[in-house]
JSON list of C-alpha atoms in Angstrom, two decimals:
[
{"chain": "W", "resi": 14, "resn": "UNK", "atom": "CA", "xyz": [-0.19, -0.40, -0.18]},
{"chain": "W", "resi": 15, "resn": "UNK", "atom": "CA", "xyz": [3.39, 2.42, 0.93]},
{"chain": "W", "resi": 16, "resn": "UNK", "atom": "CA", "xyz": [3.41, 2.63, -3.03]},
{"chain": "W", "resi": 17, "resn": "UNK", "atom": "CA", "xyz": [-0.18, 3.03, -4.08]},
{"chain": "W", "resi": 18, "resn": "UNK", "atom": "CA", "xyz": [-1.65, 0.57, -4.60]},
{"chain": "W", "resi": 19, "resn": "UNK", "atom": "CA", "xyz": [-5.39, 0.44, -5.67]},
{"chain": "W", "resi": 20, "resn": "UNK", "atom": "CA", "xyz": [-7.37, -3.12, -6.37]},
{"chain": "W", "resi": 21, "resn": "UNK", "atom": "CA", "xyz": [-11.08, -2.73, -6.30]},
{"chain": "W", "resi": 22, "resn": "UNK", "atom": "CA", "xyz": [-10.78, -7.80, -5.96]},
{"chain": "W", "resi": 23, "resn": "UNK", "atom": "CA", "xyz": [-7.75, -10.15, -4.41]},
{"chain": "W", "resi": 24, "resn": "UNK", "atom": "CA", "xyz": [-7.84, -13.71, -6.66]},
{"chain": "W", "resi": 25, "resn": "UNK", "atom": "CA", "xyz": [-5.65, -17.02, -5.37]},
{"chain": "W", "resi": 26, "resn": "UNK", "atom": "CA", "xyz": [-3.94, -17.38, -7.89]},
{"chain": "W", "resi": 27, "resn": "UNK", "atom": "CA", "xyz": [-2.34, -20.55, -6.31]},
{"chain": "W", "resi": 28, "resn": "UNK", "atom": "CA", "xyz": [-3.50, -24.71, -5.86]},
{"chain": "W", "resi": 29, "resn": "UNK", "atom": "CA", "xyz": [-4.77, -26.40, -2.58]},
{"chain": "W", "resi": 30, "resn": "UNK", "atom": "CA", "xyz": [-2.30, -28.30, -1.80]},
{"chain": "W", "resi": 31, "resn": "UNK", "atom": "CA", "xyz": [-3.62, -31.97, -1.27]},
{"chain": "W", "resi": 32, "resn": "UNK", "atom": "CA", "xyz": [-3.13, -35.63, -2.31]},
{"chain": "W", "resi": 33, "resn": "UNK", "atom": "CA", "xyz": [-3.06, -37.18, -5.42]},
{"chain": "W", "resi": 34, "resn": "UNK", "atom": "CA", "xyz": [-2.30, -33.48, -6.91]},
{"chain": "W", "resi": 35, "resn": "UNK", "atom": "CA", "xyz": [-0.10, -33.65, -10.22]},
{"chain": "W", "resi": 36, "resn": "UNK", "atom": "CA", "xyz": [3.88, -34.03, -9.89]},
{"chain": "W", "resi": 37, "resn": "UNK", "atom": "CA", "xyz": [6.56, -34.45, -11.46]},
{"chain": "W", "resi": 38, "resn": "UNK", "atom": "CA", "xyz": [7.43, -37.27, -12.17]},
{"chain": "W", "resi": 39, "resn": "UNK", "atom": "CA", "xyz": [9.98, -39.01, -9.01]},
{"chain": "W", "resi": 40, "resn": "UNK", "atom": "CA", "xyz": [8.37, -36.80, -7.11]},
{"chain": "W", "resi": 41, "resn": "UNK", "atom": "CA", "xyz": [7.11, -37.19, -3.80]},
{"chain": "W", "resi": 42, "resn": "UNK", "atom": "CA", "xyz": [3.94, -37.90, -3.05]},
{"chain": "W", "resi": 43, "resn": "UNK", "atom": "CA", "xyz": [1.71, -35.05, -0.83]},
{"chain": "W", "resi": 44, "resn": "UNK", "atom": "CA", "xyz": [1.27, -36.78, 2.76]},
{"chain": "W", "resi": 45, "resn": "UNK", "atom": "CA", "xyz": [-0.46, -36.05, 5.83]},
{"chain": "W", "resi": 46, "resn": "UNK", "atom": "CA", "xyz": [0.04, -37.66, 9.12]},
{"chain": "W", "resi": 47, "resn": "UNK", "atom": "CA", "xyz": [-1.72, -37.66, 12.03]},
{"chain": "W", "resi": 48, "resn": "UNK", "atom": "CA", "xyz": [-0.07, -36.81, 14.71]},
{"chain": "W", "resi": 49, "resn": "UNK", "atom": "CA", "xyz": [-2.27, -35.37, 17.64]},
{"chain": "W", "resi": 50, "resn": "UNK", "atom": "CA", "xyz": [-6.11, -35.47, 18.22]},
{"chain": "W", "resi": 51, "resn": "UNK", "atom": "CA", "xyz": [-8.75, -33.18, 20.12]},
{"chain": "W", "resi": 52, "resn": "UNK", "atom": "CA", "xyz": [-9.87, -36.50, 22.10]},
{"chain": "W", "resi": 53, "resn": "UNK", "atom": "CA", "xyz": [-6.56, -38.04, 23.41]},
{"chain": "W", "resi": 54, "resn": "UNK", "atom": "CA", "xyz": [-5.27, -34.90, 23.69]},
{"chain": "W", "resi": 55, "resn": "UNK", "atom": "CA", "xyz": [-6.79, -32.24, 23.34]},
{"chain": "W", "resi": 56, "resn": "UNK", "atom": "CA", "xyz": [-6.06, -30.60, 19.99]},
{"chain": "W", "resi": 57, "resn": "UNK", "atom": "CA", "xyz": [-6.39, -31.95, 16.44]},
{"chain": "W", "resi": 58, "resn": "UNK", "atom": "CA", "xyz": [-1.96, -32.12, 14.22]},
{"chain": "W", "resi": 59, "resn": "UNK", "atom": "CA", "xyz": [-0.77, -33.18, 11.17]},
{"chain": "W", "resi": 60, "resn": "UNK", "atom": "CA", "xyz": [2.20, -33.49, 10.38]},
{"chain": "W", "resi": 61, "resn": "UNK", "atom": "CA", "xyz": [2.65, -33.00, 6.30]},
{"chain": "W", "resi": 62, "resn": "UNK", "atom": "CA", "xyz": [5.64, -33.94, 3.18]},
{"chain": "W", "resi": 63, "resn": "UNK", "atom": "CA", "xyz": [5.52, -32.95, 0.46]},
{"chain": "W", "resi": 64, "resn": "UNK", "atom": "CA", "xyz": [8.17, -32.19, -2.52]},
{"chain": "W", "resi": 65, "resn": "UNK", "atom": "CA", "xyz": [9.78, -28.48, -2.37]},
{"chain": "W", "resi": 66, "resn": "UNK", "atom": "CA", "xyz": [8.59, -28.55, -6.33]},
{"chain": "W", "resi": 67, "resn": "UNK", "atom": "CA", "xyz": [4.89, -29.24, -5.89]},
{"chain": "W", "resi": 68, "resn": "UNK", "atom": "CA", "xyz": [2.30, -27.74, -6.22]},
{"chain": "W", "resi": 69, "resn": "UNK", "atom": "CA", "xyz": [2.33, -24.07, -6.81]},
{"chain": "W", "resi": 70, "resn": "UNK", "atom": "CA", "xyz": [5.72, -23.35, -6.11]},
{"chain": "W", "resi": 71, "resn": "UNK", "atom": "CA", "xyz": [9.14, -20.74, -6.73]},
{"chain": "W", "resi": 72, "resn": "UNK", "atom": "CA", "xyz": [12.14, -22.33, -7.52]},
{"chain": "W", "resi": 73, "resn": "UNK", "atom": "CA", "xyz": [15.16, -21.57, -6.03]},
{"chain": "W", "resi": 74, "resn": "UNK", "atom": "CA", "xyz": [18.53, -21.00, -8.24]},
{"chain": "W", "resi": 75, "resn": "UNK", "atom": "CA", "xyz": [20.03, -23.78, -5.94]},
{"chain": "W", "resi": 76, "resn": "UNK", "atom": "CA", "xyz": [18.04, -26.41, -7.61]},
{"chain": "W", "resi": 77, "resn": "UNK", "atom": "CA", "xyz": [19.49, -25.80, -11.11]},
{"chain": "W", "resi": 78, "resn": "UNK", "atom": "CA", "xyz": [22.58, -23.77, -10.85]},
{"chain": "W", "resi": 79, "resn": "UNK", "atom": "CA", "xyz": [26.21, -24.67, -9.27]},
{"chain": "W", "resi": 80, "resn": "UNK", "atom": "CA", "xyz": [26.21, -22.51, -5.79]},
{"chain": "W", "resi": 81, "resn": "UNK", "atom": "CA", "xyz": [23.06, -20.99, -6.68]},
{"chain": "W", "resi": 82, "resn": "UNK", "atom": "CA", "xyz": [20.72, -19.23, -3.20]},
{"chain": "W", "resi": 83, "resn": "UNK", "atom": "CA", "xyz": [18.02, -21.18, -1.14]},
{"chain": "W", "resi": 84, "resn": "UNK", "atom": "CA", "xyz": [14.88, -19.90, -1.34]},
{"chain": "W", "resi": 85, "resn": "UNK", "atom": "CA", "xyz": [15.15, -17.13, 1.39]},
{"chain": "W", "resi": 86, "resn": "UNK", "atom": "CA", "xyz": [17.81, -15.46, -0.21]},
{"chain": "W", "resi": 87, "resn": "UNK", "atom": "CA", "xyz": [16.39, -15.95, -3.91]},
{"chain": "W", "resi": 88, "resn": "UNK", "atom": "CA", "xyz": [14.15, -12.06, -3.45]},
{"chain": "W", "resi": 89, "resn": "UNK", "atom": "CA", "xyz": [13.88, -10.04, -1.23]},
{"chain": "W", "resi": 90, "resn": "UNK", "atom": "CA", "xyz": [10.35, -11.28, -0.20]},
{"chain": "W", "resi": 91, "resn": "UNK", "atom": "CA", "xyz": [7.73, -11.16, 0.08]},
{"chain": "W", "resi": 92, "resn": "UNK", "atom": "CA", "xyz": [7.74, -9.76, -3.39]},
{"chain": "W", "resi": 93, "resn": "UNK", "atom": "CA", "xyz": [5.46, -7.04, -5.17]},
{"chain": "W", "resi": 94, "resn": "UNK", "atom": "CA", "xyz": [5.73, -7.34, -9.35]},
{"chain": "W", "resi": 95, "resn": "UNK", "atom": "CA", "xyz": [3.16, -5.80, -11.69]},
{"chain": "W", "resi": 96, "resn": "UNK", "atom": "CA", "xyz": [1.57, -8.02, -13.38]},
{"chain": "W", "resi": 97, "resn": "UNK", "atom": "CA", "xyz": [1.26, -8.76, -17.27]},
{"chain": "W", "resi": 98, "resn": "UNK", "atom": "CA", "xyz": [-0.41, -12.09, -18.31]},
{"chain": "W", "resi": 99, "resn": "UNK", "atom": "CA", "xyz": [0.24, -13.28, -22.24]},
{"chain": "W", "resi": 100, "resn": "UNK", "atom": "CA", "xyz": [-2.81, -15.24, -23.10]},
{"chain": "W", "resi": 101, "resn": "UNK", "atom": "CA", "xyz": [-2.51, -19.38, -25.22]},
{"chain": "W", "resi": 102, "resn": "UNK", "atom": "CA", "xyz": [-4.89, -20.35, -24.21]},
{"chain": "W", "resi": 103, "resn": "UNK", "atom": "CA", "xyz": [-6.48, -21.07, -27.64]},
{"chain": "W", "resi": 104, "resn": "UNK", "atom": "CA", "xyz": [-3.16, -22.16, -29.35]},
{"chain": "W", "resi": 105, "resn": "UNK", "atom": "CA", "xyz": [-2.86, -24.95, -26.04]},
{"chain": "W", "resi": 106, "resn": "UNK", "atom": "CA", "xyz": [-6.13, -25.58, -27.00]},
{"chain": "W", "resi": 107, "resn": "UNK", "atom": "CA", "xyz": [-5.38, -26.76, -30.23]},
{"chain": "W", "resi": 108, "resn": "UNK", "atom": "CA", "xyz": [-1.71, -27.80, -29.42]},
{"chain": "W", "resi": 109, "resn": "UNK", "atom": "CA", "xyz": [-0.56, -29.38, -26.48]},
{"chain": "W", "resi": 110, "resn": "UNK", "atom": "CA", "xyz": [3.34, -28.33, -26.73]},
{"chain": "W", "resi": 111, "resn": "UNK", "atom": "CA", "xyz": [2.44, -24.79, -27.87]},
{"chain": "W", "resi": 112, "resn": "UNK", "atom": "CA", "xyz": [5.02, -22.21, -26.91]},
{"chain": "W", "resi": 113, "resn": "UNK", "atom": "CA", "xyz": [5.51, -19.01, -25.85]},
{"chain": "W", "resi": 114, "resn": "UNK", "atom": "CA", "xyz": [8.28, -17.41, -28.19]},
{"chain": "W", "resi": 115, "resn": "UNK", "atom": "CA", "xyz": [9.24, -14.54, -28.46]},
{"chain": "W", "resi": 116, "resn": "UNK", "atom": "CA", "xyz": [6.64, -13.63, -31.50]},
{"chain": "W", "resi": 117, "resn": "UNK", "atom": "CA", "xyz": [3.66, -13.99, -28.77]},
{"chain": "W", "resi": 118, "resn": "UNK", "atom": "CA", "xyz": [5.72, -11.83, -26.87]},
{"chain": "W", "resi": 119, "resn": "UNK", "atom": "CA", "xyz": [6.01, -9.44, -29.51]},
{"chain": "W", "resi": 120, "resn": "UNK", "atom": "CA", "xyz": [2.29, -9.39, -30.33]},
{"chain": "W", "resi": 121, "resn": "UNK", "atom": "CA", "xyz": [1.89, -8.83, -26.46]},
{"chain": "W", "resi": 122, "resn": "UNK", "atom": "CA", "xyz": [3.78, -5.44, -26.83]},
{"chain": "W", "resi": 123, "resn": "UNK", "atom": "CA", "xyz": [1.74, -4.74, -29.81]},
{"chain": "W", "resi": 124, "resn": "UNK", "atom": "CA", "xyz": [-1.64, -4.91, -28.46]},
{"chain": "W", "resi": 125, "resn": "UNK", "atom": "CA", "xyz": [-0.70, -3.70, -24.38]},
{"chain": "W", "resi": 126, "resn": "UNK", "atom": "CA", "xyz": [2.43, -2.37, -25.33]},
{"chain": "W", "resi": 127, "resn": "UNK", "atom": "CA", "xyz": [6.19, -3.08, -24.08]},
{"chain": "W", "resi": 128, "resn": "UNK", "atom": "CA", "xyz": [6.20, -5.31, -21.24]},
{"chain": "W", "resi": 129, "resn": "UNK", "atom": "CA", "xyz": [6.70, -3.23, -18.15]},
{"chain": "W", "resi": 130, "resn": "UNK", "atom": "CA", "xyz": [10.37, -3.35, -16.05]},
{"chain": "W", "resi": 131, "resn": "UNK", "atom": "CA", "xyz": [10.36, -4.98, -13.42]},
{"chain": "W", "resi": 132, "resn": "UNK", "atom": "CA", "xyz": [7.50, -7.07, -13.52]},
{"chain": "W", "resi": 133, "resn": "UNK", "atom": "CA", "xyz": [6.31, -11.36, -13.54]},
{"chain": "W", "resi": 134, "resn": "UNK", "atom": "CA", "xyz": [5.42, -12.35, -16.90]},
{"chain": "W", "resi": 135, "resn": "UNK", "atom": "CA", "xyz": [2.57, -15.20, -16.69]},
{"chain": "W", "resi": 136, "resn": "UNK", "atom": "CA", "xyz": [1.15, -17.66, -19.42]},
{"chain": "W", "resi": 137, "resn": "UNK", "atom": "CA", "xyz": [-2.92, -18.66, -19.31]},
{"chain": "W", "resi": 138, "resn": "UNK", "atom": "CA", "xyz": [-2.38, -21.48, -20.49]},
{"chain": "W", "resi": 139, "resn": "UNK", "atom": "CA", "xyz": [-5.94, -22.34, -19.34]},
{"chain": "W", "resi": 140, "resn": "UNK", "atom": "CA", "xyz": [-4.04, -25.47, -17.51]},
{"chain": "W", "resi": 141, "resn": "UNK", "atom": "CA", "xyz": [-5.12, -24.71, -14.73]},
{"chain": "W", "resi": 142, "resn": "UNK", "atom": "CA", "xyz": [-8.59, -26.07, -15.14]},
{"chain": "W", "resi": 143, "resn": "UNK", "atom": "CA", "xyz": [-6.63, -30.13, -15.31]},
{"chain": "W", "resi": 144, "resn": "UNK", "atom": "CA", "xyz": [-5.22, -29.44, -12.22]},
{"chain": "W", "resi": 145, "resn": "UNK", "atom": "CA", "xyz": [-7.90, -32.10, -10.78]},
{"chain": "W", "resi": 146, "resn": "UNK", "atom": "CA", "xyz": [-7.16, -35.01, -13.68]},
{"chain": "W", "resi": 147, "resn": "UNK", "atom": "CA", "xyz": [-3.23, -35.14, -13.14]},
{"chain": "W", "resi": 148, "resn": "UNK", "atom": "CA", "xyz": [-2.41, -37.52, -16.01]},
{"chain": "W", "resi": 149, "resn": "UNK", "atom": "CA", "xyz": [-4.60, -34.73, -18.58]},
{"chain": "W", "resi": 150, "resn": "UNK", "atom": "CA", "xyz": [-2.54, -32.19, -16.78]},
{"chain": "W", "resi": 151, "resn": "UNK", "atom": "CA", "xyz": [1.32, -33.97, -17.13]},
{"chain": "W", "resi": 152, "resn": "UNK", "atom": "CA", "xyz": [0.19, -34.33, -21.02]},
{"chain": "W", "resi": 153, "resn": "UNK", "atom": "CA", "xyz": [0.49, -38.16, -20.22]},
{"chain": "W", "resi": 154, "resn": "UNK", "atom": "CA", "xyz": [-2.23, -38.51, -22.82]},
{"chain": "W", "resi": 155, "resn": "UNK", "atom": "CA", "xyz": [-1.04, -37.33, -25.93]},
{"chain": "W", "resi": 156, "resn": "UNK", "atom": "CA", "xyz": [2.06, -38.00, -24.88]},
{"chain": "W", "resi": 157, "resn": "UNK", "atom": "CA", "xyz": [1.09, -41.52, -25.61]},
{"chain": "W", "resi": 158, "resn": "UNK", "atom": "CA", "xyz": [-0.85, -40.39, -29.16]},
{"chain": "W", "resi": 159, "resn": "UNK", "atom": "CA", "xyz": [3.97, -39.51, -30.30]},
{"chain": "W", "resi": 160, "resn": "UNK", "atom": "CA", "xyz": [4.90, -42.41, -28.20]},
{"chain": "W", "resi": 161, "resn": "UNK", "atom": "CA", "xyz": [6.54, -45.08, -30.18]},
{"chain": "W", "resi": 162, "resn": "UNK", "atom": "CA", "xyz": [6.03, -49.26, -30.22]},
{"chain": "W", "resi": 163, "resn": "UNK", "atom": "CA", "xyz": [6.55, -50.22, -26.32]},
{"chain": "W", "resi": 164, "resn": "UNK", "atom": "CA", "xyz": [8.01, -46.63, -25.90]},
{"chain": "W", "resi": 165, "resn": "UNK", "atom": "CA", "xyz": [7.20, -44.60, -21.75]},
{"chain": "W", "resi": 166, "resn": "UNK", "atom": "CA", "xyz": [4.83, -41.76, -22.74]},
{"chain": "W", "resi": 167, "resn": "UNK", "atom": "CA", "xyz": [6.07, -38.53, -22.33]},
{"chain": "W", "resi": 168, "resn": "UNK", "atom": "CA", "xyz": [5.02, -35.84, -21.14]},
{"chain": "W", "resi": 169, "resn": "UNK", "atom": "CA", "xyz": [4.03, -32.62, -22.85]},
{"chain": "W", "resi": 170, "resn": "UNK", "atom": "CA", "xyz": [3.05, -29.35, -22.16]},
{"chain": "W", "resi": 171, "resn": "UNK", "atom": "CA", "xyz": [3.30, -25.63, -22.85]},
{"chain": "W", "resi": 172, "resn": "UNK", "atom": "CA", "xyz": [5.46, -23.98, -21.76]},
{"chain": "W", "resi": 173, "resn": "UNK", "atom": "CA", "xyz": [8.28, -20.73, -22.89]},
{"chain": "W", "resi": 174, "resn": "UNK", "atom": "CA", "xyz": [11.13, -21.06, -25.48]},
{"chain": "W", "resi": 175, "resn": "UNK", "atom": "CA", "xyz": [15.12, -20.17, -24.53]},
{"chain": "W", "resi": 176, "resn": "UNK", "atom": "CA", "xyz": [14.90, -17.32, -26.89]},
{"chain": "W", "resi": 177, "resn": "UNK", "atom": "CA", "xyz": [11.74, -16.50, -24.70]},
{"chain": "W", "resi": 178, "resn": "UNK", "atom": "CA", "xyz": [12.52, -16.21, -21.80]},
{"chain": "W", "resi": 179, "resn": "UNK", "atom": "CA", "xyz": [15.96, -14.24, -23.39]},
{"chain": "W", "resi": 180, "resn": "UNK", "atom": "CA", "xyz": [13.80, -11.78, -24.70]},
{"chain": "W", "resi": 181, "resn": "UNK", "atom": "CA", "xyz": [11.38, -10.98, -21.47]},
{"chain": "W", "resi": 182, "resn": "UNK", "atom": "CA", "xyz": [14.72, -11.45, -18.89]},
{"chain": "W", "resi": 183, "resn": "UNK", "atom": "CA", "xyz": [17.50, -9.39, -20.24]},
{"chain": "W", "resi": 184, "resn": "UNK", "atom": "CA", "xyz": [15.62, -7.69, -23.25]},
{"chain": "W", "resi": 185, "resn": "UNK", "atom": "CA", "xyz": [12.89, -6.14, -21.36]},
{"chain": "W", "resi": 186, "resn": "UNK", "atom": "CA", "xyz": [13.99, -6.28, -17.54]},
{"chain": "W", "resi": 187, "resn": "UNK", "atom": "CA", "xyz": [10.65, -8.89, -16.73]},
{"chain": "W", "resi": 188, "resn": "UNK", "atom": "CA", "xyz": [11.50, -9.62, -12.77]},
{"chain": "W", "resi": 189, "resn": "UNK", "atom": "CA", "xyz": [9.93, -13.06, -13.20]},
{"chain": "W", "resi": 190, "resn": "UNK", "atom": "CA", "xyz": [8.24, -15.71, -15.54]},
{"chain": "W", "resi": 191, "resn": "UNK", "atom": "CA", "xyz": [4.88, -18.22, -14.62]},
{"chain": "W", "resi": 192, "resn": "UNK", "atom": "CA", "xyz": [3.26, -20.14, -15.86]},
{"chain": "W", "resi": 193, "resn": "UNK", "atom": "CA", "xyz": [-0.13, -22.85, -15.09]},
{"chain": "W", "resi": 194, "resn": "UNK", "atom": "CA", "xyz": [1.81, -25.71, -16.73]},
{"chain": "W", "resi": 195, "resn": "UNK", "atom": "CA", "xyz": [4.36, -28.35, -14.66]},
{"chain": "W", "resi": 196, "resn": "UNK", "atom": "CA", "xyz": [7.44, -25.85, -16.31]},
{"chain": "W", "resi": 197, "resn": "UNK", "atom": "CA", "xyz": [8.73, -23.00, -17.64]},
{"chain": "W", "resi": 198, "resn": "UNK", "atom": "CA", "xyz": [10.90, -25.41, -19.35]},
{"chain": "W", "resi": 199, "resn": "UNK", "atom": "CA", "xyz": [9.54, -27.76, -22.07]},
{"chain": "W", "resi": 200, "resn": "UNK", "atom": "CA", "xyz": [8.87, -31.68, -20.38]},
{"chain": "W", "resi": 201, "resn": "UNK", "atom": "CA", "xyz": [11.78, -32.58, -23.07]},
{"chain": "W", "resi": 202, "resn": "UNK", "atom": "CA", "xyz": [14.57, -30.91, -22.67]},
{"chain": "W", "resi": 203, "resn": "UNK", "atom": "CA", "xyz": [16.36, -31.74, -19.71]},
{"chain": "W", "resi": 204, "resn": "UNK", "atom": "CA", "xyz": [18.42, -28.84, -19.11]},
{"chain": "W", "resi": 205, "resn": "UNK", "atom": "CA", "xyz": [15.88, -26.63, -17.92]},
{"chain": "W", "resi": 206, "resn": "UNK", "atom": "CA", "xyz": [17.14, -24.26, -20.04]},
{"chain": "W", "resi": 207, "resn": "UNK", "atom": "CA", "xyz": [14.56, -21.89, -19.35]},
{"chain": "W", "resi": 208, "resn": "UNK", "atom": "CA", "xyz": [14.94, -22.23, -15.74]},
{"chain": "W", "resi": 209, "resn": "UNK", "atom": "CA", "xyz": [18.48, -21.89, -15.82]},
{"chain": "W", "resi": 210, "resn": "UNK", "atom": "CA", "xyz": [18.80, -18.58, -17.95]},
{"chain": "W", "resi": 211, "resn": "UNK", "atom": "CA", "xyz": [15.82, -17.18, -15.56]},
{"chain": "W", "resi": 212, "resn": "UNK", "atom": "CA", "xyz": [17.55, -18.36, -12.25]},
{"chain": "W", "resi": 213, "resn": "UNK", "atom": "CA", "xyz": [20.84, -17.43, -13.20]},
{"chain": "W", "resi": 214, "resn": "UNK", "atom": "CA", "xyz": [19.75, -13.45, -14.18]},
{"chain": "W", "resi": 215, "resn": "UNK", "atom": "CA", "xyz": [18.08, -12.86, -11.21]},
{"chain": "W", "resi": 216, "resn": "UNK", "atom": "CA", "xyz": [14.70, -13.57, -11.90]},
{"chain": "W", "resi": 217, "resn": "UNK", "atom": "CA", "xyz": [12.11, -15.84, -10.25]},
{"chain": "W", "resi": 218, "resn": "UNK", "atom": "CA", "xyz": [10.14, -18.93, -11.65]},
{"chain": "W", "resi": 219, "resn": "UNK", "atom": "CA", "xyz": [6.72, -19.55, -10.99]},
{"chain": "W", "resi": 220, "resn": "UNK", "atom": "CA", "xyz": [4.99, -22.96, -12.19]},
{"chain": "W", "resi": 221, "resn": "UNK", "atom": "CA", "xyz": [1.29, -24.20, -11.30]},
{"chain": "W", "resi": 222, "resn": "UNK", "atom": "CA", "xyz": [0.13, -20.66, -11.02]},
{"chain": "W", "resi": 223, "resn": "UNK", "atom": "CA", "xyz": [-4.15, -21.36, -10.74]},
{"chain": "W", "resi": 224, "resn": "UNK", "atom": "CA", "xyz": [-6.31, -19.34, -11.82]},
{"chain": "W", "resi": 225, "resn": "UNK", "atom": "CA", "xyz": [-5.05, -17.21, -14.43]},
{"chain": "W", "resi": 226, "resn": "UNK", "atom": "CA", "xyz": [-8.65, -16.66, -16.51]},
{"chain": "W", "resi": 227, "resn": "UNK", "atom": "CA", "xyz": [-9.81, -13.19, -14.64]},
{"chain": "W", "resi": 228, "resn": "UNK", "atom": "CA", "xyz": [-6.18, -11.32, -14.69]},
{"chain": "W", "resi": 229, "resn": "UNK", "atom": "CA", "xyz": [-6.13, -8.71, -17.44]},
{"chain": "W", "resi": 230, "resn": "UNK", "atom": "CA", "xyz": [-3.34, -8.32, -19.70]},
{"chain": "W", "resi": 231, "resn": "UNK", "atom": "CA", "xyz": [-1.94, -5.55, -17.74]},
{"chain": "W", "resi": 232, "resn": "UNK", "atom": "CA", "xyz": [-2.47, -3.22, -14.24]},
{"chain": "W", "resi": 233, "resn": "UNK", "atom": "CA", "xyz": [-3.11, -5.77, -11.50]},
{"chain": "W", "resi": 234, "resn": "UNK", "atom": "CA", "xyz": [-0.24, -6.92, -9.40]},
{"chain": "W", "resi": 235, "resn": "UNK", "atom": "CA", "xyz": [0.94, -9.95, -7.52]},
{"chain": "W", "resi": 236, "resn": "UNK", "atom": "CA", "xyz": [2.50, -10.78, -4.10]},
{"chain": "W", "resi": 237, "resn": "UNK", "atom": "CA", "xyz": [4.47, -13.72, -3.74]},
{"chain": "W", "resi": 238, "resn": "UNK", "atom": "CA", "xyz": [5.84, -15.16, -0.40]},
{"chain": "W", "resi": 239, "resn": "UNK", "atom": "CA", "xyz": [7.20, -19.23, -0.28]},
{"chain": "W", "resi": 240, "resn": "UNK", "atom": "CA", "xyz": [7.43, -21.30, 2.19]},
{"chain": "W", "resi": 241, "resn": "UNK", "atom": "CA", "xyz": [10.83, -19.22, 3.62]},
{"chain": "W", "resi": 242, "resn": "UNK", "atom": "CA", "xyz": [12.33, -23.63, 3.96]},
{"chain": "W", "resi": 243, "resn": "UNK", "atom": "CA", "xyz": [16.30, -23.43, 5.67]},
{"chain": "W", "resi": 244, "resn": "UNK", "atom": "CA", "xyz": [18.39, -25.19, 2.17]},
{"chain": "W", "resi": 245, "resn": "UNK", "atom": "CA", "xyz": [15.92, -24.47, 0.18]},
{"chain": "W", "resi": 246, "resn": "UNK", "atom": "CA", "xyz": [15.23, -25.35, -4.03]},
{"chain": "W", "resi": 247, "resn": "UNK", "atom": "CA", "xyz": [12.25, -24.12, -4.64]},
{"chain": "W", "resi": 248, "resn": "UNK", "atom": "CA", "xyz": [9.15, -23.92, -1.78]},
{"chain": "W", "resi": 249, "resn": "UNK", "atom": "CA", "xyz": [4.94, -23.73, -2.22]},
{"chain": "W", "resi": 250, "resn": "UNK", "atom": "CA", "xyz": [4.47, -19.75, -2.77]},
{"chain": "W", "resi": 251, "resn": "UNK", "atom": "CA", "xyz": [1.18, -18.21, -2.40]},
{"chain": "W", "resi": 252, "resn": "UNK", "atom": "CA", "xyz": [0.26, -15.97, -4.79]},
{"chain": "W", "resi": 253, "resn": "UNK", "atom": "CA", "xyz": [-2.13, -13.50, -4.64]},
{"chain": "W", "resi": 254, "resn": "UNK", "atom": "CA", "xyz": [-3.26, -10.53, -6.87]},
{"chain": "W", "resi": 255, "resn": "UNK", "atom": "CA", "xyz": [-4.07, -8.00, -6.79]},
{"chain": "W", "resi": 256, "resn": "UNK", "atom": "CA", "xyz": [-6.62, -6.78, -10.31]},
{"chain": "W", "resi": 257, "resn": "UNK", "atom": "CA", "xyz": [-8.13, -2.83, -10.59]}
]
């Protein structure tokens, strides 16, 4: 509020954390364990466990870069950033492997002006609507269509291209990139180039965003507050949008 931020409504851009939610292959599932109950202890208490990159989360440089900062040192949290939202839903509906490429960023600028310096640039692919269908969210069924005989089906979902990330963080000065799929990188990019490029430039990376449909292309702000995990390679993050 000290910046004179005004808004008419708030929106939660993080998915609820629960068992059965989509997760990267090999990541641990979300588990809950009853530790105390009111009948015996006078209060209810559960322990829970999940991967640091589960649910709506930020990635820390430590996850991809030698000597990188952990999640606590990655940014001056909580972080308030202007939001720029690219609507990729139409193309992603026709092609589950659609990419946000430099031409998409330039087309966005032709319609809405130059990408604001210091913004969080987010792709709305519509994938957040598949959150309750983990196999569809991870694109396993589309991968099965592309797999050869006897091959394990790869994952297929929309993402950024490294060239688009370079344009955003190096040429436009974006402070972060985000997407509503499980990765800013294409799932077949074993080098995670988009993550590496953004994090090496000091930008924030947010994945598995929710609730993007109600956001305007410009004018909103996002407040990001991850769990301050000591040594965290990433962390679940609360993301609140302030919408004018």
